[in-house]
PDB file of C-alpha atoms and ligand atoms in Angstrom:
ATOM      1  CA  MET A 332      87.077 -14.053 -57.295  1.00 84.00           C
ATOM      2  CA  GLN A 333      83.981 -13.766 -55.185  1.00 88.00           C
ATOM      3  CA  GLU A 334      81.838 -13.422 -58.210  1.00 90.00           C
ATOM      4  CA  GLN A 335      83.532 -16.395 -59.888  1.00 94.00           C
ATOM      5  CA  ILE A 336      83.012 -18.508 -56.878  1.00 95.00           C
ATOM      6  CA  ASP A 337      79.333 -17.592 -56.654  1.00 96.00           C
ATOM      7  CA  ASN A 338      79.042 -18.633 -60.274  1.00 97.00           C
ATOM      8  CA  VAL A 339      80.729 -21.896 -59.680  1.00 98.00           C
ATOM      9  CA  VAL A 340      78.394 -22.575 -56.831  1.00 97.00           C
ATOM     10  CA  GLU A 341      75.346 -22.013 -59.200  1.00 97.00           C
ATOM     11  CA  ILE A 342      76.995 -24.359 -61.816  1.00 98.00           C
ATOM     12  CA  LEU A 343      77.593 -27.098 -59.210  1.00 98.00           C
ATOM     13  CA  VAL A 344      73.922 -26.804 -57.861  1.00 96.00           C
ATOM     14  CA  LYS A 345      72.632 -27.386 -61.398  1.00 97.00           C
ATOM     15  CA  ALA A 346      75.235 -30.070 -62.275  1.00 98.00           C
ATOM     16  CA  LYS A 347      73.806 -33.579 -62.866  1.00 97.00           C
ATOM     17  CA  ASN A 348      77.283 -35.240 -63.422  1.00 98.00           C
ATOM     18  CA  ALA A 349      80.047 -33.364 -61.705  1.00 98.00           C
ATOM     19  CA  VAL A 350      83.542 -35.009 -61.923  1.00 98.00           C
ATOM     20  CA  ALA A 351      86.780 -33.846 -60.466  1.00 98.00           C
ATOM     21  CA  LEU A 352      90.344 -34.308 -61.771  1.00 98.00           C
ATOM     22  CA  THR A 353      92.978 -33.521 -59.303  1.00 99.00           C
ATOM     23  CA  GLY A 354      96.886 -33.331 -59.385  1.00 98.00           C
ATOM     24  CA  ALA A 355      99.786 -32.887 -56.987  1.00 98.00           C
ATOM     25  CA  GLY A 356      98.862 -29.285 -56.384  1.00 98.00           C
ATOM     26  CA  ILE A 357      95.910 -30.325 -54.147  1.00 98.00           C
ATOM     27  CA  SER A 358      98.398 -32.052 -51.795  1.00 98.00           C
ATOM     28  CA  THR A 359     101.143 -29.403 -51.440  1.00 98.00           C
ATOM     29  CA  GLU A 360      99.346 -27.891 -48.422  1.00 97.00           C
ATOM     30  CA  SER A 361      99.565 -31.306 -46.886  1.00 98.00           C
ATOM     31  CA  GLY A 362     103.346 -31.176 -47.123  1.00 96.00           C
ATOM     32  CA  ILE A 363     103.766 -33.233 -50.237  1.00 97.00           C
ATOM     33  CA  PRO A 364     105.778 -31.327 -52.975  1.00 96.00           C
ATOM     34  CA  ASP A 365     104.279 -31.154 -56.354  1.00 98.00           C
ATOM     35  CA  PHE A 366     106.469 -32.067 -59.337  1.00 97.00           C
ATOM     36  CA  ARG A 367     106.858 -29.032 -61.674  1.00 97.00           C
ATOM     37  CA  SER A 368     106.445 -25.960 -59.430  1.00 96.00           C
ATOM     38  CA  PRO A 369     109.777 -24.262 -58.356  1.00 95.00           C
ATOM     39  CA  GLY A 370     111.159 -26.515 -55.674  1.00 94.00           C
ATOM     40  CA  GLY A 371     108.943 -29.428 -56.856  1.00 96.00           C
ATOM     41  CA  LEU A 372     110.129 -33.004 -56.738  1.00 96.00           C
ATOM     42  CA  TRP A 373     111.588 -32.912 -60.258  1.00 96.00           C
ATOM     43  CA  SER A 374     113.871 -30.079 -59.300  1.00 96.00           C
ATOM     44  CA  LYS A 375     115.477 -32.420 -56.808  1.00 94.00           C
ATOM     45  CA  VAL A 376     115.129 -35.900 -58.391  1.00 95.00           C
ATOM     46  CA  ASP A 377     115.662 -37.016 -61.917  1.00 96.00           C
ATOM     47  CA  PRO A 378     112.168 -38.156 -63.144  1.00 96.00           C
ATOM     48  CA  GLY A 379     114.029 -40.940 -64.838  1.00 97.00           C
ATOM     49  CA  GLU A 380     114.444 -42.468 -61.479  1.00 96.00           C
ATOM     50  CA  PHE A 381     110.605 -43.117 -61.557  1.00 97.00           C
ATOM     51  CA  SER A 382     110.727 -44.814 -64.969  1.00 98.00           C
ATOM     52  CA  ILE A 383     109.968 -48.476 -65.195  1.00 98.00           C
ATOM     53  CA  ASP A 384     113.073 -49.272 -67.339  1.00 98.00           C
ATOM     54  CA  ARG A 385     115.376 -47.822 -64.712  1.00 97.00           C
ATOM     55  CA  PHE A 386     113.464 -49.525 -61.816  1.00 98.00           C
ATOM     56  CA  LEU A 387     113.912 -52.890 -63.445  1.00 97.00           C
ATOM     57  CA  GLN A 388     117.598 -52.389 -63.970  1.00 97.00           C
ATOM     58  CA  ASN A 389     118.055 -52.158 -60.189  1.00 96.00           C
ATOM     59  CA  PRO A 390     114.994 -52.275 -58.075  1.00 97.00           C
ATOM     60  CA  GLY A 391     116.977 -52.168 -54.820  1.00 95.00           C
ATOM     61  CA  ARG A 392     118.497 -48.901 -55.876  1.00 95.00           C
ATOM     62  CA  PHE A 393     115.025 -47.351 -56.366  1.00 97.00           C
ATOM     63  CA  TRP A 394     113.865 -48.592 -52.987  1.00 97.00           C
ATOM     64  CA  ARG A 395     116.747 -47.061 -51.230  1.00 95.00           C
ATOM     65  CA  LEU A 396     116.283 -43.781 -53.104  1.00 96.00           C
ATOM     66  CA  ASN A 397     112.633 -43.816 -52.127  1.00 95.00           C
ATOM     67  CA  LEU A 398     113.537 -44.516 -48.430  1.00 94.00           C
ATOM     68  CA  SER A 399     115.934 -41.637 -48.505  1.00 94.00           C
ATOM     69  CA  LEU A 400     113.338 -39.252 -49.970  1.00 95.00           C
ATOM     70  CA  LYS A 401     110.854 -40.409 -47.269  1.00 94.00           C
ATOM     71  CA  GLN A 402     113.369 -40.134 -44.357  1.00 92.00           C
ATOM     72  CA  SER A 403     114.544 -36.683 -45.558  1.00 92.00           C
ATOM     73  CA  GLY A 404     110.907 -35.525 -45.715  1.00 90.00           C
ATOM     74  CA  GLU A 405     111.299 -34.653 -49.453  1.00 90.00           C
ATOM     75  CA  PHE A 406     108.491 -37.111 -50.336  1.00 93.00           C
ATOM     76  CA  ASP A 407     107.041 -38.583 -47.197  1.00 94.00           C
ATOM     77  CA  LEU A 408     103.404 -39.672 -48.142  1.00 95.00           C
ATOM     78  CA  ALA A 409     102.859 -41.634 -45.038  1.00 91.00           C
ATOM     79  CA  SER A 410     103.124 -38.554 -42.670  1.00 92.00           C
ATOM     80  CA  ALA A 411     100.833 -36.264 -44.797  1.00 97.00           C
ATOM     81  CA  GLU A 412      97.277 -35.465 -43.675  1.00 98.00           C
ATOM     82  CA  PRO A 413      94.360 -34.560 -45.880  1.00 98.00           C
ATOM     83  CA  ASN A 414      93.826 -30.733 -46.191  1.00 98.00           C
ATOM     84  CA  LEU A 415      90.591 -28.676 -46.437  1.00 98.00           C
ATOM     85  CA  ALA A 416      90.626 -29.258 -50.292  1.00 98.00           C
ATOM     86  CA  HIS A 417      90.468 -32.959 -49.836  1.00 98.00           C
ATOM     87  CA  PHE A 418      87.756 -32.657 -47.226  1.00 98.00           C
ATOM     88  CA  ALA A 419      85.778 -30.331 -49.507  1.00 98.00           C
ATOM     89  CA  LEU A 420      85.753 -32.740 -52.337  1.00 98.00           C
ATOM     90  CA  ALA A 421      84.658 -35.523 -50.006  1.00 98.00           C
ATOM     91  CA  LYS A 422      81.738 -33.244 -48.839  1.00 97.00           C
ATOM     92  CA  LEU A 423      80.851 -32.526 -52.344  1.00 98.00           C
ATOM     93  CA  GLU A 424      80.495 -36.212 -52.959  1.00 98.00           C
ATOM     94  CA  ARG A 425      78.311 -36.548 -49.806  1.00 96.00           C
ATOM     95  CA  LEU A 426      76.122 -33.747 -51.143  1.00 96.00           C
ATOM     96  CA  ASP A 427      75.521 -36.014 -54.148  1.00 96.00           C
ATOM     97  CA  ILE A 428      76.966 -33.326 -56.454  1.00 97.00           C
ATOM     98  CA  LEU A 429      80.449 -34.860 -57.140  1.00 98.00           C
ATOM     99  CA  LYS A 430      79.876 -38.265 -58.823  1.00 98.00           C
ATOM    100  CA  CYS A 431      83.521 -39.298 -59.325  1.00 98.00           C
ATOM    101  CA  LEU A 432      87.036 -38.087 -58.345  1.00 98.00           C
ATOM    102  CA  ILE A 433      89.882 -38.979 -60.767  1.00 98.00           C
ATOM    103  CA  THR A 434      93.153 -38.328 -59.165  1.00 98.00           C
ATOM    104  CA  GLN A 435      96.730 -38.443 -60.601  1.00 98.00           C
ATOM    105  CA  ASN A 436      97.942 -38.510 -56.992  1.00 98.00           C
ATOM    106  CA  VAL A 437      99.253 -41.614 -55.269  1.00 98.00           C
ATOM    107  CA  ASP A 438      99.053 -40.250 -51.753  1.00 98.00           C
ATOM    108  CA  ASN A 439      95.740 -41.776 -50.702  1.00 98.00           C
ATOM    109  CA  LEU A 440      94.638 -38.482 -49.164  1.00 98.00           C
ATOM    110  CA  HIS A 441      91.370 -38.302 -50.927  1.00 98.00           C
ATOM    111  CA  GLN A 442      90.311 -41.626 -49.492  1.00 98.00           C
ATOM    112  CA  ARG A 443      91.542 -40.616 -46.096  1.00 98.00           C
ATOM    113  CA  ALA A 444      89.379 -37.510 -46.320  1.00 98.00           C
ATOM    114  CA  GLY A 445      86.431 -39.609 -47.007  1.00 98.00           C
ATOM    115  CA  SER A 446      85.943 -39.637 -50.762  1.00 98.00           C
ATOM    116  CA  VAL A 447      84.629 -42.986 -51.903  1.00 98.00           C
ATOM    117  CA  GLU A 448      84.268 -42.783 -55.657  1.00 98.00           C
ATOM    118  CA  VAL A 449      88.114 -42.355 -56.316  1.00 98.00           C
ATOM    119  CA  VAL A 450      89.787 -43.426 -59.480  1.00 98.00           C
ATOM    120  CA  GLU A 451      93.536 -43.864 -58.864  1.00 98.00           C
ATOM    121  CA  PHE A 452      94.745 -42.948 -62.350  1.00 98.00           C
ATOM    122  CA  HIS A 453      98.305 -43.367 -61.379  1.00 98.00           C
ATOM    123  CA  GLY A 454      97.929 -45.984 -58.801  1.00 98.00           C
ATOM    124  CA  ASN A 455      98.756 -45.607 -55.071  1.00 98.00           C
ATOM    125  CA  PHE A 456     102.103 -45.287 -53.476  1.00 97.00           C
ATOM    126  CA  LEU A 457     101.030 -46.592 -50.050  1.00 96.00           C
ATOM    127  CA  ARG A 458     100.936 -50.186 -51.455  1.00 97.00           C
ATOM    128  CA  ALA A 459     103.601 -52.392 -52.893  1.00 98.00           C
ATOM    129  CA  VAL A 460     102.696 -54.943 -55.510  1.00 98.00           C
ATOM    130  CA  CYS A 461     104.505 -58.111 -56.619  1.00 98.00           C
ATOM    131  CA  MET A 462     105.502 -57.925 -60.211  1.00 97.00           C
ATOM    132  CA  LYS A 463     104.944 -61.723 -60.543  1.00 98.00           C
ATOM    133  CA  CYS A 464     101.930 -62.766 -58.657  1.00 98.00           C
ATOM    134  CA  LYS A 465     100.291 -59.220 -58.060  1.00 97.00           C
ATOM    135  CA  THR A 466     100.100 -59.813 -54.338  1.00 98.00           C
ATOM    136  CA  LEU A 467      99.708 -56.439 -52.503  1.00 98.00           C
ATOM    137  CA  GLU A 468     101.472 -55.369 -49.346  1.00 97.00           C
ATOM    138  CA  PRO A 469     101.427 -52.157 -47.284  1.00 97.00           C
ATOM    139  CA  ILE A 470     104.567 -50.197 -48.335  1.00 97.00           C
ATOM    140  CA  ASN A 471     105.552 -49.403 -44.777  1.00 94.00           C
ATOM    141  CA  GLU A 472     106.071 -53.007 -44.013  1.00 95.00           C
ATOM    142  CA  VAL A 473     108.359 -53.438 -47.083  1.00 95.00           C
ATOM    143  CA  GLU A 474     110.267 -50.361 -46.010  1.00 94.00           C
ATOM    144  CA  GLU A 475     110.628 -51.821 -42.547  1.00 93.00           C
ATOM    145  CA  ARG A 476     112.252 -55.033 -44.062  1.00 93.00           C
ATOM    146  CA  LEU A 477     114.549 -52.789 -46.110  1.00 93.00           C
ATOM    147  CA  MET A 478     115.523 -50.639 -43.127  1.00 91.00           C
ATOM    148  CA  SER A 479     116.266 -53.630 -40.882  1.00 91.00           C
ATOM    149  CA  GLY A 480     118.753 -54.925 -43.588  1.00 87.00           C
ATOM    150  CA  GLN A 481     116.655 -58.132 -43.968  1.00 81.00           C
ATOM    151  CA  GLU A 482     116.705 -57.665 -47.766  1.00 82.00           C
ATOM    152  CA  ASP A 483     118.526 -55.536 -50.280  1.00 85.00           C
ATOM    153  CA  THR A 484     115.842 -55.833 -52.949  1.00 93.00           C
ATOM    154  CA  PRO A 485     112.282 -56.147 -51.441  1.00 95.00           C
ATOM    155  CA  ARG A 486     110.774 -59.557 -52.453  1.00 97.00           C
ATOM    156  CA  CYS A 487     107.164 -60.851 -52.356  1.00 97.00           C
ATOM    157  CA  LEU A 488     106.604 -62.860 -49.137  1.00 96.00           C
ATOM    158  CA  LYS A 489     104.295 -65.182 -51.135  1.00 97.00           C
ATOM    159  CA  CYS A 490     106.344 -65.972 -54.271  1.00 97.00           C
ATOM    160  CA  GLY A 491     109.608 -64.196 -53.936  1.00 97.00           C
ATOM    161  CA  GLY A 492     108.998 -61.865 -57.013  1.00 98.00           C
ATOM    162  CA  ILE A 493     110.196 -58.386 -57.099  1.00 97.00           C
ATOM    163  CA  LEU A 494     108.096 -55.832 -55.253  1.00 98.00           C
ATOM    164  CA  LYS A 495     107.337 -52.297 -56.731  1.00 98.00           C
ATOM    165  CA  PRO A 496     105.298 -49.385 -55.347  1.00 98.00           C
ATOM    166  CA  ASP A 497     101.753 -49.856 -56.839  1.00 98.00           C
ATOM    167  CA  ALA A 498     102.072 -46.511 -58.539  1.00 98.00           C
ATOM    168  CA  ILE A 499     102.323 -46.032 -62.342  1.00 98.00           C
ATOM    169  CA  PHE A 500     106.068 -45.333 -63.373  1.00 98.00           C
ATOM    170  CA  PHE A 501     106.902 -43.595 -66.534  1.00 97.00           C
ATOM    171  CA  GLY A 502     106.652 -46.035 -69.249  1.00 97.00           C
ATOM    172  CA  GLU A 503     103.827 -48.086 -67.640  1.00 97.00           C
ATOM    173  CA  ALA A 504     100.296 -48.318 -68.885  1.00 97.00           C
ATOM    174  CA  ILE A 505      97.445 -46.590 -66.854  1.00 98.00           C
ATOM    175  CA  PRO A 506      95.496 -49.357 -65.081  1.00 97.00           C
ATOM    176  CA  ALA A 507      92.844 -50.545 -67.410  1.00 97.00           C
ATOM    177  CA  ARG A 508      89.951 -50.169 -64.995  1.00 97.00           C
ATOM    178  CA  ALA A 509      91.022 -46.576 -64.088  1.00 98.00           C
ATOM    179  CA  LEU A 510      91.222 -45.690 -67.788  1.00 98.00           C
ATOM    180  CA  MET A 511      87.811 -47.210 -68.579  1.00 98.00           C
ATOM    181  CA  ILE A 512      85.991 -45.616 -65.615  1.00 98.00           C
ATOM    182  CA  SER A 513      87.559 -42.277 -66.405  1.00 98.00           C
ATOM    183  CA  GLN A 514      86.428 -42.513 -70.124  1.00 97.00           C
ATOM    184  CA  ILE A 515      82.895 -43.464 -69.057  1.00 98.00           C
ATOM    185  CA  GLN A 516      82.789 -40.599 -66.439  1.00 98.00           C
ATOM    186  CA  SER A 517      84.233 -38.097 -69.051  1.00 97.00           C
ATOM    187  CA  GLN A 518      81.451 -38.967 -71.426  1.00 97.00           C
ATOM    188  CA  LYS A 519      78.838 -38.534 -68.868  1.00 97.00           C
ATOM    189  CA  CYS A 520      80.278 -35.506 -67.257  1.00 98.00           C
ATOM    190  CA  ASP A 521      78.566 -32.022 -67.518  1.00 98.00           C
ATOM    191  CA  THR A 522      80.931 -30.301 -65.107  1.00 98.00           C
ATOM    192  CA  LEU A 523      84.601 -30.982 -64.621  1.00 98.00           C
ATOM    193  CA  LEU A 524      86.583 -29.432 -61.695  1.00 98.00           C
ATOM    194  CA  VAL A 525      90.319 -29.565 -62.410  1.00 98.00           C
ATOM    195  CA  ILE A 526      92.285 -28.892 -59.325  1.00 98.00           C
ATOM    196  CA  GLY A 527      96.053 -28.631 -58.710  1.00 98.00           C
ATOM    197  CA  THR A 528      97.452 -29.965 -61.963  1.00 98.00           C
ATOM    198  CA  SER A 529      99.579 -28.563 -64.729  1.00 98.00           C
ATOM    199  CA  LEU A 530      97.865 -30.768 -67.297  1.00 98.00           C
ATOM    200  CA  GLN A 531     101.293 -31.606 -68.786  1.00 97.00           C
ATOM    201  CA  VAL A 532     101.077 -35.381 -68.399  1.00 97.00           C
ATOM    202  CA  PHE A 533      98.972 -37.607 -70.754  1.00 96.00           C
ATOM    203  CA  PRO A 534      96.660 -39.467 -70.846  1.00 97.00           C
ATOM    204  CA  ALA A 535      95.344 -37.776 -67.611  1.00 98.00           C
ATOM    205  CA  ALA A 536      95.502 -34.324 -69.363  1.00 98.00           C
ATOM    206  CA  GLN A 537      93.279 -35.778 -72.173  1.00 98.00           C
ATOM    207  CA  ILE A 538      90.319 -35.922 -69.696  1.00 98.00           C
ATOM    208  CA  PRO A 539      89.456 -32.058 -69.906  1.00 98.00           C
ATOM    209  CA  ILE A 540      89.979 -32.122 -73.659  1.00 98.00           C
ATOM    210  CA  ALA A 541      87.637 -35.187 -73.904  1.00 98.00           C
ATOM    211  CA  VAL A 542      84.790 -33.384 -71.878  1.00 98.00           C
ATOM    212  CA  LYS A 543      85.248 -30.256 -74.076  1.00 97.00           C
ATOM    213  CA  VAL A 544      84.983 -31.890 -77.435  1.00 97.00           C
ATOM    214  CA  LYS A 545      81.835 -34.066 -76.731  1.00 96.00           C
ATOM    215  CA  THR A 546      78.405 -32.860 -77.511  1.00 95.00           C
ATOM    216  CA  PRO A 547      77.282 -31.057 -75.462  1.00 96.00           C
ATOM    217  CA  PRO A 548      80.637 -29.920 -74.062  1.00 98.00           C
ATOM    218  CA  ALA A 549      81.019 -29.924 -70.254  1.00 98.00           C
ATOM    219  CA  THR A 550      81.822 -26.861 -68.248  1.00 98.00           C
ATOM    220  CA  VAL A 551      85.439 -26.940 -67.007  1.00 98.00           C
ATOM    221  CA  ILE A 552      86.203 -25.173 -63.827  1.00 98.00           C
ATOM    222  CA  GLU A 553      90.084 -24.896 -63.175  1.00 98.00           C
ATOM    223  CA  ILE A 554      91.348 -24.217 -59.637  1.00 98.00           C
ATOM    224  CA  ASN A 555      95.156 -23.791 -59.732  1.00 98.00           C
ATOM    225  CA  ARG A 556      97.843 -21.663 -58.184  1.00 98.00           C
ATOM    226  CA  GLU A 557      98.963 -20.871 -61.713  1.00 97.00           C
ATOM    227  CA  PRO A 558      97.097 -21.420 -65.085  1.00 97.00           C
ATOM    228  CA  SER A 559      97.633 -25.002 -66.389  1.00 98.00           C
ATOM    229  CA  ALA A 560      99.181 -25.724 -69.744  1.00 95.00           C
ATOM    230  CA  LEU A 561      95.695 -26.264 -71.302  1.00 97.00           C
ATOM    231  CA  HIS A 562      93.674 -23.542 -69.503  1.00 97.00           C
ATOM    232  CA  LYS A 563      93.159 -21.552 -72.717  1.00 97.00           C
ATOM    233  CA  GLN A 564      91.852 -24.646 -74.605  1.00 97.00           C
ATOM    234  CA  VAL A 565      89.761 -26.116 -71.883  1.00 98.00           C
ATOM    235  CA  SER A 566      88.910 -23.935 -68.866  1.00 98.00           C
ATOM    236  CA  ASP A 567      85.649 -22.080 -68.924  1.00 98.00           C
ATOM    237  CA  ILE A 568      86.441 -20.582 -65.438  1.00 98.00           C
ATOM    238  CA  LEU A 569      89.870 -20.226 -64.031  1.00 98.00           C
ATOM    239  CA  LEU A 570      90.153 -19.602 -60.297  1.00 98.00           C
ATOM    240  CA  VAL A 571      93.827 -18.777 -59.360  1.00 98.00           C
ATOM    241  CA  GLY A 572      94.845 -19.351 -55.839  1.00 98.00           C
ATOM    242  CA  THR A 573      95.415 -22.200 -53.393  1.00 98.00           C
ATOM    243  CA  ALA A 574      93.184 -25.176 -53.522  1.00 98.00           C
ATOM    244  CA  SER A 575      92.357 -25.402 -49.707  1.00 98.00           C
ATOM    245  CA  GLU A 576      91.334 -21.756 -49.609  1.00 97.00           C
ATOM    246  CA  ILE A 577      89.156 -21.716 -52.736  1.00 98.00           C
ATOM    247  CA  MET A 578      87.643 -25.132 -52.033  1.00 98.00           C
ATOM    248  CA  ALA A 579      86.714 -24.247 -48.450  1.00 96.00           C
ATOM    249  CA  GLU A 580      85.114 -21.007 -49.567  1.00 97.00           C
ATOM    250  CA  LEU A 581      83.307 -22.884 -52.314  1.00 97.00           C
ATOM    251  CA  ILE A 582      81.941 -25.577 -50.173  1.00 96.00           C
ATOM    252  CA  GLU A 583      80.866 -23.272 -47.420  1.00 95.00           C
ATOM    253  CA  LYS A 584      78.796 -21.113 -50.031  1.00 96.00           C
ATOM    254  CA  LEU A 585      77.489 -24.205 -51.530  1.00 96.00           C
ATOM    255  CA  GLU A 586      76.273 -25.699 -48.237  1.00 93.00           C
ATOM    256  CA  LYS A 587      74.452 -22.366 -47.493  1.00 93.00           C
ATOM    257  CA  ARG A 588      72.928 -22.370 -50.971  1.00 92.00           C
ATOM    258  CA  VAL A 589      71.589 -25.950 -50.730  1.00 90.00           C
ATOM    259  CA  GLY A 590      70.650 -25.428 -46.961  1.00 84.00           C
ATOM    260  CA  VAL A 591      73.207 -27.804 -45.332  1.00 73.00           C
ATOM    261  CA  THR A 592      75.118 -26.403 -42.360  1.00 58.00           C
ATOM    262  CA  SER A 593      77.892 -28.430 -40.714  1.00 53.00           C
ATOM    263  CA  ALA A 594      81.625 -27.807 -39.810  1.00 52.00           C
ATOM    264  CA  LEU A 595      84.150 -28.702 -42.533  1.00 50.00           C
ATOM    265  CA  ASN A 596      86.398 -31.047 -40.634  1.00 46.00           C
TER     266      ASN A 596
HETATM  267  N1  LIG B1273      96.680 -24.996 -54.737  1.00 90.82           N
HETATM  268  C1  LIG B1273      96.391 -24.947 -56.069  1.00 90.82           C
HETATM  269  N2  LIG B1273      97.280 -25.385 -57.141  1.00 90.82           N
HETATM  270  C2  LIG B1273      98.558 -25.651 -56.762  1.00 90.82           C
HETATM  271  C3  LIG B1273      98.956 -25.681 -55.313  1.00 90.82           C
HETATM  272  C4  LIG B1273      97.947 -25.319 -54.326  1.00 90.82           C
HETATM  273  N3  LIG B1273      98.198 -25.298 -52.986  1.00 90.82           N
HETATM  274  N4  LIG B1273     100.328 -26.067 -55.318  1.00 90.82           N
HETATM  275  C5  LIG B1273     100.637 -26.296 -56.581  1.00 90.82           C
HETATM  276  N5  LIG B1273      99.618 -26.132 -57.363  1.00 90.82           N
HETATM  277  C6  LIG B1273      99.654 -26.158 -58.797  1.00 90.82           C
HETATM  278  C7  LIG B1273     100.975 -25.789 -59.530  1.00 90.82           C
HETATM  279  O1  LIG B1273     100.874 -24.471 -59.892  1.00 90.82           O
HETATM  280  C8  LIG B1273     100.860 -26.707 -60.811  1.00 90.82           C
HETATM  281  O2  LIG B1273     100.217 -26.045 -61.844  1.00 90.82           O
HETATM  282  O3  LIG B1273      99.436 -27.531 -59.007  1.00 90.82           O
HETATM  283  C9  LIG B1273     100.071 -27.956 -60.290  1.00 90.82           C
HETATM  284  C10 LIG B1273     100.922 -29.145 -60.029  1.00 90.82           C
HETATM  285  O4  LIG B1273     101.496 -29.437 -61.290  1.00 90.82           O
HETATM  286  P1  LIG B1273     102.506 -30.742 -61.425  1.00 90.82           P
HETATM  287  O5  LIG B1273     103.597 -30.506 -60.313  1.00 90.82           O
HETATM  288  O6  LIG B1273     102.911 -30.920 -62.782  1.00 90.82           O
HETATM  289  O7  LIG B1273     101.671 -31.932 -60.865  1.00 90.82           O
HETATM  290  P2  LIG B1273     100.689 -32.868 -61.676  1.00 90.82           P
HETATM  291  O8  LIG B1273      99.939 -32.011 -62.710  1.00 90.82           O
HETATM  292  O9  LIG B1273      99.879 -33.660 -60.720  1.00 90.82           O
HETATM  293  O10 LIG B1273     101.541 -33.945 -62.452  1.00 90.82           O
HETATM  294  C11 LIG B1273     100.952 -34.969 -63.077  1.00 90.82           C
HETATM  295  O11 LIG B1273     103.209 -35.949 -63.569  1.00 90.82           O
HETATM  296  O12 LIG B1273     105.146 -36.442 -62.631  1.00 90.82           O
HETATM  297  C12 LIG B1273     103.946 -36.932 -63.000  1.00 90.82           C
HETATM  298  O13 LIG B1273     102.910 -38.942 -62.170  1.00 90.82           O
HETATM  299  C13 LIG B1273     103.164 -37.638 -61.884  1.00 90.82           C
HETATM  300  O14 LIG B1273     100.874 -37.505 -61.394  1.00 90.82           O
HETATM  301  C14 LIG B1273     101.951 -36.746 -61.790  1.00 90.82           C
HETATM  302  C15 LIG B1273     101.801 -36.167 -63.164  1.00 90.82           C
END
């Protein structure tokens, strides 16, 4: 592993357009379960509950399910804190090595760790959006109205439309802007870090494929607790382990290599 990390440091030092693609695995050490590992969210909740069709059949039912997942701690994004892997990626951006971070996660932890160039491929679960007028509202304020019994189905304060978490449900399109930026960044990318994702959900999983089939192909570095579904097809380097440990060691070695010393906080 040490030799692999040293190799990745050299690749990142030379990179002109490094991009990162992250998944739920980067946030498990922050206390947010991933989806498909043993004990992951989909082993406890039917993924169909997060489909747009089922949401529209009974929005109030979804909001109550979401509240119970939050209150039970099963899926409590608001209480999570960024971990060393999130901070390491923010530092990689400040070193002007990482140009863009595309995340499938909806937990806002990359932004809270200081990453700026973040593409929210699946939206953001800390906001609610009105399905009629598109007004945004912090999701905790919506949940407070739900908990106080003020309303059974959260409604937009502006127009009375139905409110939905501003995350992409199954059956919904990826936000056009996120898709466009991801495609542009994939074409420019010469190095792609793939961290904490099983690469089982498209079109996000198309990103490492796209960077491999272009000319010249990018170098893909996968950091995962277990090999992703596409590692044989796309990963040039596979670092198996926990994201926070690997990323903390990687950034420490990188800072020494480029002559920057500061605590990783
Ligand atoms: N460090 C590194 N990898 C980890 C860690 C960790 N601490 N914890 C889990 N992993 C790995 C798992 O081994 C798995 O390969 O992260 C991956 C998580 O895969 P999934 O649970 O499938 O999550 P993800 O790939 O992000 O799912 C993509 O599916 O359900 C939808 O919209 C949802 O964005 C999500 C999408």
